[in-house]
Amino acid sequence: MEKKIYLDNAATTKTRPEVVEAMLPYFTEKFGNPSSIYEFASQNKKAVDEARGIIAKALGAEISEIYFTGGGTESDNWALKATADAYASKGNHIITSKIEHHAILHTCEYLEKHGYEVTYVDVNENGIIKLDQLKKAIRPTTILISIMFANNEIGTIQPIKEIGQIAKEHNILFHTDAVQAFGQLPIDVNEMGIDLLSASAHKLHGPKGIGCLYIRKGAKLRSLIHGGAQERQRRAGTENVPGIVGFGKAVEIALETMEERKEKQIQLRERLIKRVMAEVPYTRVNGDRMKRLPNNVNFSFQFIEGESLLIMLDMNNICASSGSACTSGSLDPSHVLLAIGLPHEIAHGSLRITLSDENTEEEIDYTVDKIKEIVNKLRQMSPLYEDYLRGSRQK
Amino acid sequence: MEKKIYLDNAATTKTRPEVVEAMLPYFTEKFGNPSSIYEFASQNKKAVDEARGIIAKALGAEISEIYFTGGGTESDNWALKATADAYASKGNHIITSKIEHHAILHTCEYLEKHGYEVTYVDVNENGIIKLDQLKKAIRPTTILISIMFANNEIGTIQPIKEIGQIAKEHNILFHTDAVQAFGQLPIDVNEMGIDLLSASAHKLHGPKGIGCLYIRKGAKLRSLIHGGAQERQRRAGTENVPGIVGFGKAVEIALETMEERKEKQIQLRERLIKRVMAEVPYTRVNGDRMKRLPNNVNFSFQFIEGESLLIMLDMNNICASSGSACTSGSLDPSHVLLAIGLPHEIAHGSLRITLSDENTEEEIDYTVDKIKEIVNKLRQMSPLYEDYLRGSRQK
Amino acid sequence: MYTEKVMDHFSNPRNMGEIENASGVGTVGNAKCGDIMRMYLDIDENGVIKDCKFKTFGCGAAVATSSMATELVKGKTVQEALQVTNKTVMEALDGLPPVKVHCSLLAEEAIHAALWDYAEKNNIKIEGLSKPKEDIHEEEKEPEY
Amino acid sequence: MYTEKVMDHFSNPRNMGEIENASGVGTVGNAKCGDIMRMYLDIDENGVIKDCKFKTFGCGAAVATSSMATELVKGKTVQEALQVTNKTVMEALDGLPPVKVHCSLLAEEAIHAALWDYAEKNNIKIEGLSKPKEDIHEEEKEPEY
Ligand SMILES: Cc1ncc(COP(=O)(O)O)c(C=O)c1O
Ligand SMILES: Cc1ncc(COP(=O)(O)O)c(C=O)c1O
């Protein structure tokens, strides 16, 4: 295929043309600083608050509970560090899961170095958090539970409402990293008992470098970034007006098209899974088959290694990933795949495909053909496959 | 005048059309995540590194010493907090000045609450830091000196090279907040002995929400934002590729046009100062007359209050500021004007005008006419002026 | 940030100026906080405020509340003028931003101070009026960050 | 991320496959780290490597270094083959990204392991060759973050 087939929408998405359109005036015509006093700048303040309103509504939150940040990672850092700081007098224990994004895990490591204790709850073989283990982990000193809404690698959707309930019963703040879920799944912070929620625009066809943190009214979070009085004195720094406007527009479109995209993506996803499972032996699908993001597929192909597979797909104009984008330069197999119990060599042979509403059946069919071809080629090259065949022959 | 006269370029600047042009492809065509492995994304990695190279060159730094952030405020927070964290075993004392931006001052307050000690060095009546006081403030436990390159309110340029030398002699890290200076003044981190430097794109006709921190090789700064392995594992979060590309382009243009802009702005600045001082009595210029940014003027008009002046200028289509944009919603008089020794009522009557290369003589002349008119009107309204006149009459 | 009414009273302040030999003059606020208001009252022998003028050093809201306050007390009796509170002034201006509410308090105090001056000069006691704070040089607490 | 040469050897690997009844076979690496290389050598009575084939489970660099290594040792004597180091392999590929340098080491080790197997089978001692690490099941330290 001549055209690029982009199947890595969990890494980042194309900014929608309507979003870029909405942003453009705020670079050159309406470039003022929203904090300035003159009329020329007040239109920017208004634009920022409109975007805030859109996002608040999408989450069932109040407009004053949305705070803009420089991205999902900053939101995660803020939620964890500032809660830890603000509630240090209450306790020093945080509960999270083994399959969180590095933005959570490495922040937890940082906190562990600074006197906090962290429990990393297990997931089952389908990648769903073990609720009984989570409940048992609660201590009198627990100040925060942070469990992601949906996983970025295997797409599993966590029982957020149940966790919200547990947190509420124990009077513990509940944060969820909804970077992958926001825009794909309906979210209601009140119904689900969420106190803090991270989101990032570039995962839902908005621009990069802008995100937000929902902070429930009353949560006494400190600032992570100190300085000017922006974002109601909680997040300093001149507002990224075009980014914020673009985030708002992207959320607006995501909400409007959610149902339609979901149906289309599930249909493509199932077609992909069905064909691959039928045509490529020694393959498994990672993560719960039902409780998963509409756009996520994660395969493990035995006997082969993921990077080779990715490069060969790339040579055929197919963009995919073998884990989270951030770690694809690393040698470690994915911590998420290990957490669901895959042995190392199988974890190494994983492929993540994440769809957008622009993908077509034709693209999926072409991709399956190529996967088949390449997996076959790599297995011919693999000493593990050789050993396996020899072993079977000897049996 | 029908057209808007924008004289608040220290608050933020218009993104240059060439900059927006350079950014655009990275929203929709080349939207990939630079960390991804496929060819499609590697062009983004390249674009990021090109921008990094431009900025490194502009600072006389190495390309590997530039780290992108979400803005000047984040850079300032990072520089201070991460140095404090990394060098805590060496000491807990930081030296800064009384006229820093709130991004520095409020971060210092945060650090003071967490066991660090901060000395705030005075400036003289011209707004230049007292070097002898700075030297005397040094203790065996001093781990960082943070002095801004140029002040955002009164435009004064600090003796950076001398401070760099002092820091080096005492083996102390030296950070400078160059958010206002970068793009306006030549900077060489090696010649000036700078170890850490903050910059922000939107102050030099680049986009909002993107900045950088220069970190000298060998400085063992920790991360402020933890997560993925971006920015050589020091600043996590998906790279804001369009923002970074725009930052690079803006710096490129700023460097090319620096001399030309400087001449033009100094000429306009001097015309403005000359006319106002000649035509509006009871007026002073704040900040050193020579050691100041080419584009900055800061007046105090006795007997009147700044916000009224700003609103009336705004009604005449003139955008200006009476302190830093972040605090213009506050009741405090500017901490910078107090630091140079102005009494409160005079500090309240200040006006900051900051030029860009788009301003014209005509605009300046019109502005002076309006200032004259408005200051006169406000003085007629002022009980302080009434008292002053009565007092003079009685003499 | 301001309502149309505020902007109107700011750009075209009513009753700005001084009254020579005023029946009462009151000055409140302090330069440190950036607001000083002075009210002049001309009160006739029936205790009716025939004229009222102001001078103000301060922000847009300070000017507008002064202007509105003069309008509100003009033609009223002293007792009626005492009913003009900061709330009355704010409502008449269609509201003020939260950080500017103190301006309307200042306007109320300025009227009271001028009335107090009038009462002292005429050696009378006005029911419900207490001595205004002499806060023109008072140190105010810096607002907390 | 990879040079053209690496991409060439990755997409068209030379000498991929097995040699039946090889003179020596060596397997190095481990699945935990995601790289396993197996080298087959066919060595004649004069100690010349007449044929060399590989199988590799691993990343692009692992495949390319294996391929290049087979090219480099083919036709060489055992002693000459010992001179083929990871550096030789890397240079022949116009370089590798820093995180992938270990792949070239693996290629060197794989050749050594195959030569060791050849020496053991034939009961000879090869000057300068030491027993390769049996690290196929060895636990490796996780890289530090
Ligand atoms: C689950 C999850 N959390 C956090 C992040 C970080 O978001 P960002 O890259 O916008 O900082 C990502 C994406 O990289 C993610 O998938
Ligand atoms: C001197 C100085 N430092 C830091 C900042 C903060 O930069 P930003 O608004 O990009 O976060 C500013 C501008 O607001 C500034 O003028």
PDB file of C-alpha atoms in Angstrom, chain B residues 19-116:
ATOM      1  CA  VAL B  19       6.489  30.342  13.119  1.00  0.00           C
ATOM      2  CA  VAL B  20       2.883  29.189  12.748  1.00  0.00           C
ATOM      3  CA  GLU B  21       3.710  28.127   9.205  1.00  0.00           C
ATOM      4  CA  ALA B  22       6.580  25.997  10.475  1.00  0.00           C
ATOM      5  CA  MET B  23       4.383  24.393  13.128  1.00  0.00           C
ATOM      6  CA  LEU B  24       1.387  23.534  10.994  1.00  0.00           C
ATOM      7  CA  PRO B  25       2.595  20.325   9.312  1.00  0.00           C
ATOM      8  CA  TYR B  26       3.292  18.809  12.720  1.00  0.00           C
ATOM      9  CA  PHE B  27      -0.353  18.900  13.752  1.00  0.00           C
ATOM     10  CA  THR B  28      -1.885  17.007  10.864  1.00  0.00           C
ATOM     11  CA  GLU B  29       0.624  15.520   8.426  1.00  0.00           C
ATOM     12  CA  LYS B  30       3.602  14.713  10.607  1.00  0.00           C
ATOM     13  CA  PHE B  31       1.737  14.106  13.828  1.00  0.00           C
ATOM     14  CA  GLY B  32       3.672  11.043  15.018  1.00  0.00           C
ATOM     15  CA  ASN B  33       5.070  10.524  18.490  1.00  0.00           C
ATOM     16  CA  PRO B  34       8.851  11.099  18.311  1.00  0.00           C
ATOM     17  CA  SER B  35       9.442   8.125  20.586  1.00  0.00           C
ATOM     18  CA  SER B  36       7.874   5.713  18.137  1.00  0.00           C
ATOM     19  CA  ILE B  37      10.058   3.377  16.161  1.00  0.00           C
ATOM     20  CA  TYR B  38       8.665   3.741  12.638  1.00  0.00           C
ATOM     21  CA  GLU B  39       9.972   6.004   9.913  1.00  0.00           C
ATOM     22  CA  PHE B  40       6.849   8.191  10.049  1.00  0.00           C
ATOM     23  CA  ALA B  41       7.753   9.288  13.579  1.00  0.00           C
ATOM     24  CA  SER B  42      11.480   9.642  13.088  1.00  0.00           C
ATOM     25  CA  GLN B  43      10.922  12.815  11.074  1.00  0.00           C
ATOM     26  CA  ASN B  44       9.422  14.288  14.227  1.00  0.00           C
ATOM     27  CA  LYS B  45      12.378  13.261  16.304  1.00  0.00           C
ATOM     28  CA  LYS B  46      14.539  14.965  13.724  1.00  0.00           C
ATOM     29  CA  ALA B  47      12.432  18.115  13.827  1.00  0.00           C
ATOM     30  CA  VAL B  48      12.696  18.198  17.617  1.00  0.00           C
ATOM     31  CA  ASP B  49      16.449  17.817  17.462  1.00  0.00           C
ATOM     32  CA  GLU B  50      16.757  20.523  14.842  1.00  0.00           C
ATOM     33  CA  ALA B  51      14.927  22.953  17.099  1.00  0.00           C
ATOM     34  CA  ARG B  52      17.112  21.823  19.982  1.00  0.00           C
ATOM     35  CA  GLY B  53      20.157  22.536  17.858  1.00  0.00           C
ATOM     36  CA  ILE B  54      18.991  26.060  17.003  1.00  0.00           C
ATOM     37  CA  ILE B  55      18.416  26.883  20.650  1.00  0.00           C
ATOM     38  CA  ALA B  56      21.679  25.305  21.758  1.00  0.00           C
ATOM     39  CA  LYS B  57      23.547  27.377  19.209  1.00  0.00           C
ATOM     40  CA  ALA B  58      21.756  30.547  20.269  1.00  0.00           C
ATOM     41  CA  LEU B  59      23.011  29.980  23.822  1.00  0.00           C
ATOM     42  CA  GLY B  60      26.478  28.733  22.941  1.00  0.00           C
ATOM     43  CA  ALA B  61      25.488  25.417  24.479  1.00  0.00           C
ATOM     44  CA  GLU B  62      25.701  21.817  23.340  1.00  0.00           C
ATOM     45  CA  ILE B  63      22.632  20.245  21.807  1.00  0.00           C
ATOM     46  CA  SER B  64      22.459  17.642  24.556  1.00  0.00           C
ATOM     47  CA  GLU B  65      22.220  20.383  27.183  1.00  0.00           C
ATOM     48  CA  ILE B  66      18.800  21.705  26.081  1.00  0.00           C
ATOM     49  CA  TYR B  67      15.660  20.183  27.628  1.00  0.00           C
ATOM     50  CA  PHE B  68      12.184  21.200  26.522  1.00  0.00           C
ATOM     51  CA  THR B  69       9.549  22.059  29.115  1.00  0.00           C
ATOM     52  CA  GLY B  70       5.973  23.367  29.199  1.00  0.00           C
ATOM     53  CA  GLY B  71       7.108  26.987  29.632  1.00  0.00           C
ATOM     54  CA  GLY B  72       9.299  29.401  31.544  1.00  0.00           C
ATOM     55  CA  THR B  73       7.540  28.751  34.833  1.00  0.00           C
ATOM     56  CA  GLU B  74       8.130  25.014  34.651  1.00  0.00           C
ATOM     57  CA  SER B  75      11.781  25.640  33.766  1.00  0.00           C
ATOM     58  CA  ASP B  76      12.188  27.875  36.820  1.00  0.00           C
ATOM     59  CA  ASN B  77      10.463  25.350  39.085  1.00  0.00           C
ATOM     60  CA  TRP B  78      12.584  22.547  37.704  1.00  0.00           C
ATOM     61  CA  ALA B  79      15.857  24.410  38.065  1.00  0.00           C
ATOM     62  CA  LEU B  80      15.222  25.304  41.693  1.00  0.00           C
ATOM     63  CA  LYS B  81      13.420  22.251  43.046  1.00  0.00           C
ATOM     64  CA  ALA B  82      15.529  19.666  41.283  1.00  0.00           C
ATOM     65  CA  THR B  83      18.793  21.334  42.260  1.00  0.00           C
ATOM     66  CA  ALA B  84      17.562  21.559  45.822  1.00  0.00           C
ATOM     67  CA  ASP B  85      16.707  17.864  45.728  1.00  0.00           C
ATOM     68  CA  ALA B  86      19.907  16.738  44.031  1.00  0.00           C
ATOM     69  CA  TYR B  87      22.299  18.787  46.153  1.00  0.00           C
ATOM     70  CA  ALA B  88      20.499  18.448  49.498  1.00  0.00           C
ATOM     71  CA  SER B  89      23.443  16.493  50.879  1.00  0.00           C
ATOM     72  CA  LYS B  90      25.756  19.415  50.109  1.00  0.00           C
ATOM     73  CA  GLY B  91      23.591  22.116  51.633  1.00  0.00           C
ATOM     74  CA  ASN B  92      20.202  23.751  51.913  1.00  0.00           C
ATOM     75  CA  HIS B  93      20.871  27.403  51.086  1.00  0.00           C
ATOM     76  CA  ILE B  94      19.793  29.261  47.970  1.00  0.00           C
ATOM     77  CA  ILE B  95      20.516  32.845  46.975  1.00  0.00           C
ATOM     78  CA  THR B  96      18.170  34.802  44.757  1.00  0.00           C
ATOM     79  CA  SER B  97      17.039  38.425  44.432  1.00  0.00           C
ATOM     80  CA  LYS B  98      14.098  40.520  45.554  1.00  0.00           C
ATOM     81  CA  ILE B  99      13.066  41.302  41.981  1.00  0.00           C
ATOM     82  CA  GLU B 100      12.688  37.809  40.564  1.00  0.00           C
ATOM     83  CA  HIS B 101       9.543  36.697  38.782  1.00  0.00           C
ATOM     84  CA  HIS B 102       6.945  34.927  40.920  1.00  0.00           C
ATOM     85  CA  ALA B 103       7.924  31.662  39.227  1.00  0.00           C
ATOM     86  CA  ILE B 104      11.169  31.948  41.203  1.00  0.00           C
ATOM     87  CA  LEU B 105       9.877  33.669  44.331  1.00  0.00           C
ATOM     88  CA  HIS B 106       6.953  31.349  44.977  1.00  0.00           C
ATOM     89  CA  THR B 107       9.114  28.323  44.267  1.00  0.00           C
ATOM     90  CA  CYS B 108      11.552  29.650  46.861  1.00  0.00           C
ATOM     91  CA  GLU B 109       8.704  30.026  49.337  1.00  0.00           C
ATOM     92  CA  TYR B 110       7.777  26.418  48.647  1.00  0.00           C
ATOM     93  CA  LEU B 111      11.360  25.360  49.280  1.00  0.00           C
ATOM     94  CA  GLU B 112      11.472  27.370  52.499  1.00  0.00           C
ATOM     95  CA  LYS B 113       8.491  25.368  53.699  1.00  0.00           C
ATOM     96  CA  HIS B 114      10.450  22.210  52.919  1.00  0.00           C
ATOM     97  CA  GLY B 115      13.582  22.897  54.911  1.00  0.00           C
ATOM     98  CA  TYR B 116      15.600  25.119  52.602  1.00  0.00           C
TER      99      TYR B 116
END
